[in-house]
Amino acid sequence: MKRTLNIILGIGITLVAIVAILVMFAPTFSAAEHGSEFGNVFQTMFYGNMKKTSSTKPVPLMIVAFAFECAAVIGGIICACSRGKAAGIIFGLFTLLLLAAGIIFLFSVQLFLMVNPLNNPEVLKLGAGSICTAVFALIGGLLGAYGAYANLKAE
């Protein structure tokens, strides 16, 4: 039964991490003035804005969070193939990665403003891309936490 649970949770983590990456195509910010100017999460995190009207810099911490989610895609497959205490440790590691990525994406407005100061920063609010990415990353983190708990408790 534990083996089946590891497979289900590992595949679940992989699918949730893939969805978290795919929803990054939604807009990063929801503001009347600036929301569409900065584009989706990928455009905001890697090269600033969609329209090259102003020069904006990439956001390094969001790139790190994206790397955490990419690692979680591979990590879910590794978790599905693991057994025993090693599986619990691996689940715990990828839990930390996904929870960190989710929290980082919840702070994407502040991180963007730290790198790219605006004249009117209060108009930027979290958009669908940042919120959905954070929610799916946190769901994956909860799945990983359950996998770590189940594997470490059983041994």
PDB file of C-alpha atoms in Angstrom:
ATOM      1  CA  MET A   1       0.000   0.000   0.000  1.00  0.00           C
ATOM      2  CA  LYS A   2       2.865   2.390   0.796  1.00  0.00           C
ATOM      3  CA  ARG A   3       4.343   1.801  -2.631  1.00  0.00           C
ATOM      4  CA  THR A   4       1.028   2.698  -4.260  1.00  0.00           C
ATOM      5  CA  LEU A   5       0.743   5.803  -2.093  1.00  0.00           C
ATOM      6  CA  ASN A   6       4.247   6.919  -3.127  1.00  0.00           C
ATOM      7  CA  ILE A   7       3.371   6.464  -6.794  1.00  0.00           C
ATOM      8  CA  ILE A   8       0.101   8.379  -6.481  1.00  0.00           C
ATOM      9  CA  LEU A   9       1.656  11.222  -4.492  1.00  0.00           C
ATOM     10  CA  GLY A  10       4.711  11.412  -6.765  1.00  0.00           C
ATOM     11  CA  ILE A  11       2.573  11.623  -9.895  1.00  0.00           C
ATOM     12  CA  GLY A  12       0.303  14.129  -8.131  1.00  0.00           C
ATOM     13  CA  ILE A  13       3.263  16.352  -7.248  1.00  0.00           C
ATOM     14  CA  THR A  14       4.525  16.143 -10.825  1.00  0.00           C
ATOM     15  CA  LEU A  15       1.130  17.064 -12.301  1.00  0.00           C
ATOM     16  CA  VAL A  16       0.541  19.921  -9.879  1.00  0.00           C
ATOM     17  CA  ALA A  17       4.044  21.305 -10.556  1.00  0.00           C
ATOM     18  CA  ILE A  18       3.423  21.103 -14.320  1.00  0.00           C
ATOM     19  CA  VAL A  19       0.134  22.984 -13.903  1.00  0.00           C
ATOM     20  CA  ALA A  20       1.913  25.565 -11.728  1.00  0.00           C
ATOM     21  CA  ILE A  21       4.373  26.137 -14.563  1.00  0.00           C
ATOM     22  CA  LEU A  22       1.676  26.282 -17.253  1.00  0.00           C
ATOM     23  CA  VAL A  23      -0.424  28.902 -15.448  1.00  0.00           C
ATOM     24  CA  MET A  24       2.551  31.254 -15.656  1.00  0.00           C
ATOM     25  CA  PHE A  25       1.205  32.262 -19.064  1.00  0.00           C
ATOM     26  CA  ALA A  26      -1.463  34.334 -17.281  1.00  0.00           C
ATOM     27  CA  PRO A  27      -0.822  38.016 -16.496  1.00  0.00           C
ATOM     28  CA  THR A  28       1.500  38.726 -13.587  1.00  0.00           C
ATOM     29  CA  PHE A  29      -0.169  41.913 -12.398  1.00  0.00           C
ATOM     30  CA  SER A  30      -3.755  43.100 -12.431  1.00  0.00           C
ATOM     31  CA  ALA A  31      -3.634  46.845 -12.747  1.00  0.00           C
ATOM     32  CA  ALA A  32      -5.573  49.096 -15.074  1.00  0.00           C
ATOM     33  CA  GLU A  33      -2.501  51.062 -16.117  1.00  0.00           C
ATOM     34  CA  HIS A  34       0.346  48.564 -15.949  1.00  0.00           C
ATOM     35  CA  GLY A  35      -1.164  45.079 -15.893  1.00  0.00           C
ATOM     36  CA  SER A  36      -0.906  44.209 -19.576  1.00  0.00           C
ATOM     37  CA  GLU A  37       2.275  46.221 -20.060  1.00  0.00           C
ATOM     38  CA  PHE A  38       4.361  43.724 -18.123  1.00  0.00           C
ATOM     39  CA  GLY A  39       2.828  40.629 -19.710  1.00  0.00           C
ATOM     40  CA  ASN A  40       2.723  37.146 -18.248  1.00  0.00           C
ATOM     41  CA  VAL A  41       4.855  35.725 -15.445  1.00  0.00           C
ATOM     42  CA  PHE A  42       7.550  34.437 -17.803  1.00  0.00           C
ATOM     43  CA  GLN A  43       7.949  37.839 -19.426  1.00  0.00           C
ATOM     44  CA  THR A  44       8.031  39.615 -16.083  1.00  0.00           C
ATOM     45  CA  MET A  45      10.490  37.239 -14.505  1.00  0.00           C
ATOM     46  CA  PHE A  46      12.958  36.876 -17.379  1.00  0.00           C
ATOM     47  CA  TYR A  47      13.058  40.101 -19.347  1.00  0.00           C
ATOM     48  CA  GLY A  48      10.751  42.659 -17.874  1.00  0.00           C
ATOM     49  CA  ASN A  49       7.942  44.031 -19.956  1.00  0.00           C
ATOM     50  CA  MET A  50       6.172  42.889 -23.095  1.00  0.00           C
ATOM     51  CA  LYS A  51       6.228  46.280 -24.795  1.00  0.00           C
ATOM     52  CA  LYS A  52       9.763  47.577 -24.926  1.00  0.00           C
ATOM     53  CA  THR A  53       8.665  51.094 -23.948  1.00  0.00           C
ATOM     54  CA  SER A  54      10.751  51.094 -20.793  1.00  0.00           C
ATOM     55  CA  SER A  55      13.691  49.040 -19.710  1.00  0.00           C
ATOM     56  CA  THR A  56      12.916  46.687 -16.867  1.00  0.00           C
ATOM     57  CA  LYS A  57      15.247  44.147 -15.350  1.00  0.00           C
ATOM     58  CA  PRO A  58      14.638  40.447 -14.730  1.00  0.00           C
ATOM     59  CA  VAL A  59      13.573  39.372 -11.226  1.00  0.00           C
ATOM     60  CA  PRO A  60      16.181  36.895  -9.930  1.00  0.00           C
ATOM     61  CA  LEU A  61      14.196  35.479  -7.005  1.00  0.00           C
ATOM     62  CA  MET A  62      11.244  34.673  -9.269  1.00  0.00           C
ATOM     63  CA  ILE A  63      13.668  32.843 -11.565  1.00  0.00           C
ATOM     64  CA  VAL A  64      14.832  30.821  -8.553  1.00  0.00           C
ATOM     65  CA  ALA A  65      11.202  29.971  -7.708  1.00  0.00           C
ATOM     66  CA  PHE A  66      10.664  28.858 -11.302  1.00  0.00           C
ATOM     67  CA  ALA A  67      13.732  26.625 -11.026  1.00  0.00           C
ATOM     68  CA  PHE A  68      12.284  25.149  -7.812  1.00  0.00           C
ATOM     69  CA  GLU A  69       9.078  24.267  -9.664  1.00  0.00           C
ATOM     70  CA  CYS A  70      11.018  22.706 -12.543  1.00  0.00           C
ATOM     71  CA  ALA A  71      12.993  20.638 -10.032  1.00  0.00           C
ATOM     72  CA  ALA A  72       9.725  19.545  -8.421  1.00  0.00           C
ATOM     73  CA  VAL A  73       8.509  18.136 -11.750  1.00  0.00           C
ATOM     74  CA  ILE A  74      11.498  15.810 -11.839  1.00  0.00           C
ATOM     75  CA  GLY A  75      11.364  15.321  -8.071  1.00  0.00           C
ATOM     76  CA  GLY A  76       7.818  13.997  -8.196  1.00  0.00           C
ATOM     77  CA  ILE A  77       8.949  11.212 -10.498  1.00  0.00           C
ATOM     78  CA  ILE A  78      11.882  10.458  -8.188  1.00  0.00           C
ATOM     79  CA  CYS A  79       9.488  10.361  -5.212  1.00  0.00           C
ATOM     80  CA  ALA A  80       7.217   7.920  -7.018  1.00  0.00           C
ATOM     81  CA  CYS A  81      10.141   5.505  -7.465  1.00  0.00           C
ATOM     82  CA  SER A  82      11.482   5.800  -3.892  1.00  0.00           C
ATOM     83  CA  ARG A  83      10.825   3.684  -0.814  1.00  0.00           C
ATOM     84  CA  GLY A  84      11.258   3.897   2.940  1.00  0.00           C
ATOM     85  CA  LYS A  85      12.988   6.688   4.822  1.00  0.00           C
ATOM     86  CA  ALA A  86      14.733   7.820   1.659  1.00  0.00           C
ATOM     87  CA  ALA A  87      11.323   8.507   0.122  1.00  0.00           C
ATOM     88  CA  GLY A  88      10.340  10.512   3.191  1.00  0.00           C
ATOM     89  CA  ILE A  89      13.475  12.633   2.958  1.00  0.00           C
ATOM     90  CA  ILE A  90      13.001  13.175  -0.782  1.00  0.00           C
ATOM     91  CA  PHE A  91       9.339  14.103  -0.290  1.00  0.00           C
ATOM     92  CA  GLY A  92      10.431  16.535   2.433  1.00  0.00           C
ATOM     93  CA  LEU A  93      13.014  18.153   0.169  1.00  0.00           C
ATOM     94  CA  PHE A  94      10.555  18.743  -2.640  1.00  0.00           C
ATOM     95  CA  THR A  95       7.964  19.928  -0.139  1.00  0.00           C
ATOM     96  CA  LEU A  96      10.363  22.676   0.906  1.00  0.00           C
ATOM     97  CA  LEU A  97      11.078  23.591  -2.719  1.00  0.00           C
ATOM     98  CA  LEU A  98       7.404  23.884  -3.656  1.00  0.00           C
ATOM     99  CA  LEU A  99       6.425  25.764  -0.506  1.00  0.00           C
ATOM    100  CA  ALA A 100       9.296  28.208  -1.058  1.00  0.00           C
ATOM    101  CA  ALA A 101       8.264  28.705  -4.702  1.00  0.00           C
ATOM    102  CA  GLY A 102       4.656  29.347  -3.691  1.00  0.00           C
ATOM    103  CA  ILE A 103       5.636  31.913  -1.088  1.00  0.00           C
ATOM    104  CA  ILE A 104       8.027  33.650  -3.474  1.00  0.00           C
ATOM    105  CA  PHE A 105       5.325  33.984  -6.137  1.00  0.00           C
ATOM    106  CA  LEU A 106       2.961  35.494  -3.565  1.00  0.00           C
ATOM    107  CA  PHE A 107       5.526  38.278  -3.128  1.00  0.00           C
ATOM    108  CA  SER A 108       6.046  38.843  -6.862  1.00  0.00           C
ATOM    109  CA  VAL A 109       4.812  42.455  -6.767  1.00  0.00           C
ATOM    110  CA  GLN A 110       7.269  43.424  -4.030  1.00  0.00           C
ATOM    111  CA  LEU A 111      10.103  41.513  -5.708  1.00  0.00           C
ATOM    112  CA  PHE A 112       9.383  43.209  -9.032  1.00  0.00           C
ATOM    113  CA  LEU A 113       9.306  46.636  -7.401  1.00  0.00           C
ATOM    114  CA  MET A 114      12.605  46.002  -5.608  1.00  0.00           C
ATOM    115  CA  VAL A 115      14.338  45.379  -8.929  1.00  0.00           C
ATOM    116  CA  ASN A 116      12.283  47.814 -11.042  1.00  0.00           C
ATOM    117  CA  PRO A 117      11.081  50.837  -9.046  1.00  0.00           C
ATOM    118  CA  LEU A 118       7.991  52.552 -10.470  1.00  0.00           C
ATOM    119  CA  ASN A 119       6.751  56.096  -9.921  1.00  0.00           C
ATOM    120  CA  ASN A 120       3.340  54.823  -8.783  1.00  0.00           C
ATOM    121  CA  PRO A 121       3.921  51.384  -7.199  1.00  0.00           C
ATOM    122  CA  GLU A 122       0.527  51.100  -5.476  1.00  0.00           C
ATOM    123  CA  VAL A 123      -1.251  50.443  -8.775  1.00  0.00           C
ATOM    124  CA  LEU A 124       0.345  46.985  -9.129  1.00  0.00           C
ATOM    125  CA  LYS A 125      -1.576  44.091  -7.615  1.00  0.00           C
ATOM    126  CA  LEU A 126      -1.144  40.325  -7.892  1.00  0.00           C
ATOM    127  CA  GLY A 127      -2.545  38.966 -11.109  1.00  0.00           C
ATOM    128  CA  ALA A 128      -3.935  35.577 -12.057  1.00  0.00           C
ATOM    129  CA  GLY A 129      -0.555  34.184 -13.076  1.00  0.00           C
ATOM    130  CA  SER A 130       1.153  34.868  -9.769  1.00  0.00           C
ATOM    131  CA  ILE A 131      -1.808  33.754  -7.664  1.00  0.00           C
ATOM    132  CA  CYS A 132      -2.475  30.512  -9.554  1.00  0.00           C
ATOM    133  CA  THR A 133       1.206  29.601  -9.663  1.00  0.00           C
ATOM    134  CA  ALA A 134       1.486  30.133  -5.918  1.00  0.00           C
ATOM    135  CA  VAL A 135      -1.676  28.150  -5.172  1.00  0.00           C
ATOM    136  CA  PHE A 136      -0.632  25.151  -7.256  1.00  0.00           C
ATOM    137  CA  ALA A 137       2.886  25.216  -5.806  1.00  0.00           C
ATOM    138  CA  LEU A 138       1.457  25.260  -2.276  1.00  0.00           C
ATOM    139  CA  ILE A 139      -0.890  22.363  -3.124  1.00  0.00           C
ATOM    140  CA  GLY A 140       2.111  20.401  -4.400  1.00  0.00           C
ATOM    141  CA  GLY A 141       3.946  21.261  -1.197  1.00  0.00           C
ATOM    142  CA  LEU A 142       1.060  19.896   0.870  1.00  0.00           C
ATOM    143  CA  LEU A 143       1.061  16.663  -1.147  1.00  0.00           C
ATOM    144  CA  GLY A 144       4.790  16.355  -0.554  1.00  0.00           C
ATOM    145  CA  ALA A 145       4.363  17.018   3.169  1.00  0.00           C
ATOM    146  CA  TYR A 146       1.815  14.225   3.396  1.00  0.00           C
ATOM    147  CA  GLY A 147       4.181  11.909   1.514  1.00  0.00           C
ATOM    148  CA  ALA A 148       7.046  12.777   3.859  1.00  0.00           C
ATOM    149  CA  TYR A 149       4.867  12.245   6.916  1.00  0.00           C
ATOM    150  CA  ALA A 150       3.481   8.918   5.673  1.00  0.00           C
ATOM    151  CA  ASN A 151       6.914   7.539   4.790  1.00  0.00           C
ATOM    152  CA  LEU A 152       8.740   8.693   7.906  1.00  0.00           C
ATOM    153  CA  LYS A 153       5.926   7.598  10.228  1.00  0.00           C
ATOM    154  CA  ALA A 154       5.699   4.119   8.704  1.00  0.00           C
ATOM    155  CA  GLU A 155       9.372   3.281   9.239  1.00  0.00           C
TER     156      GLU A 155
END
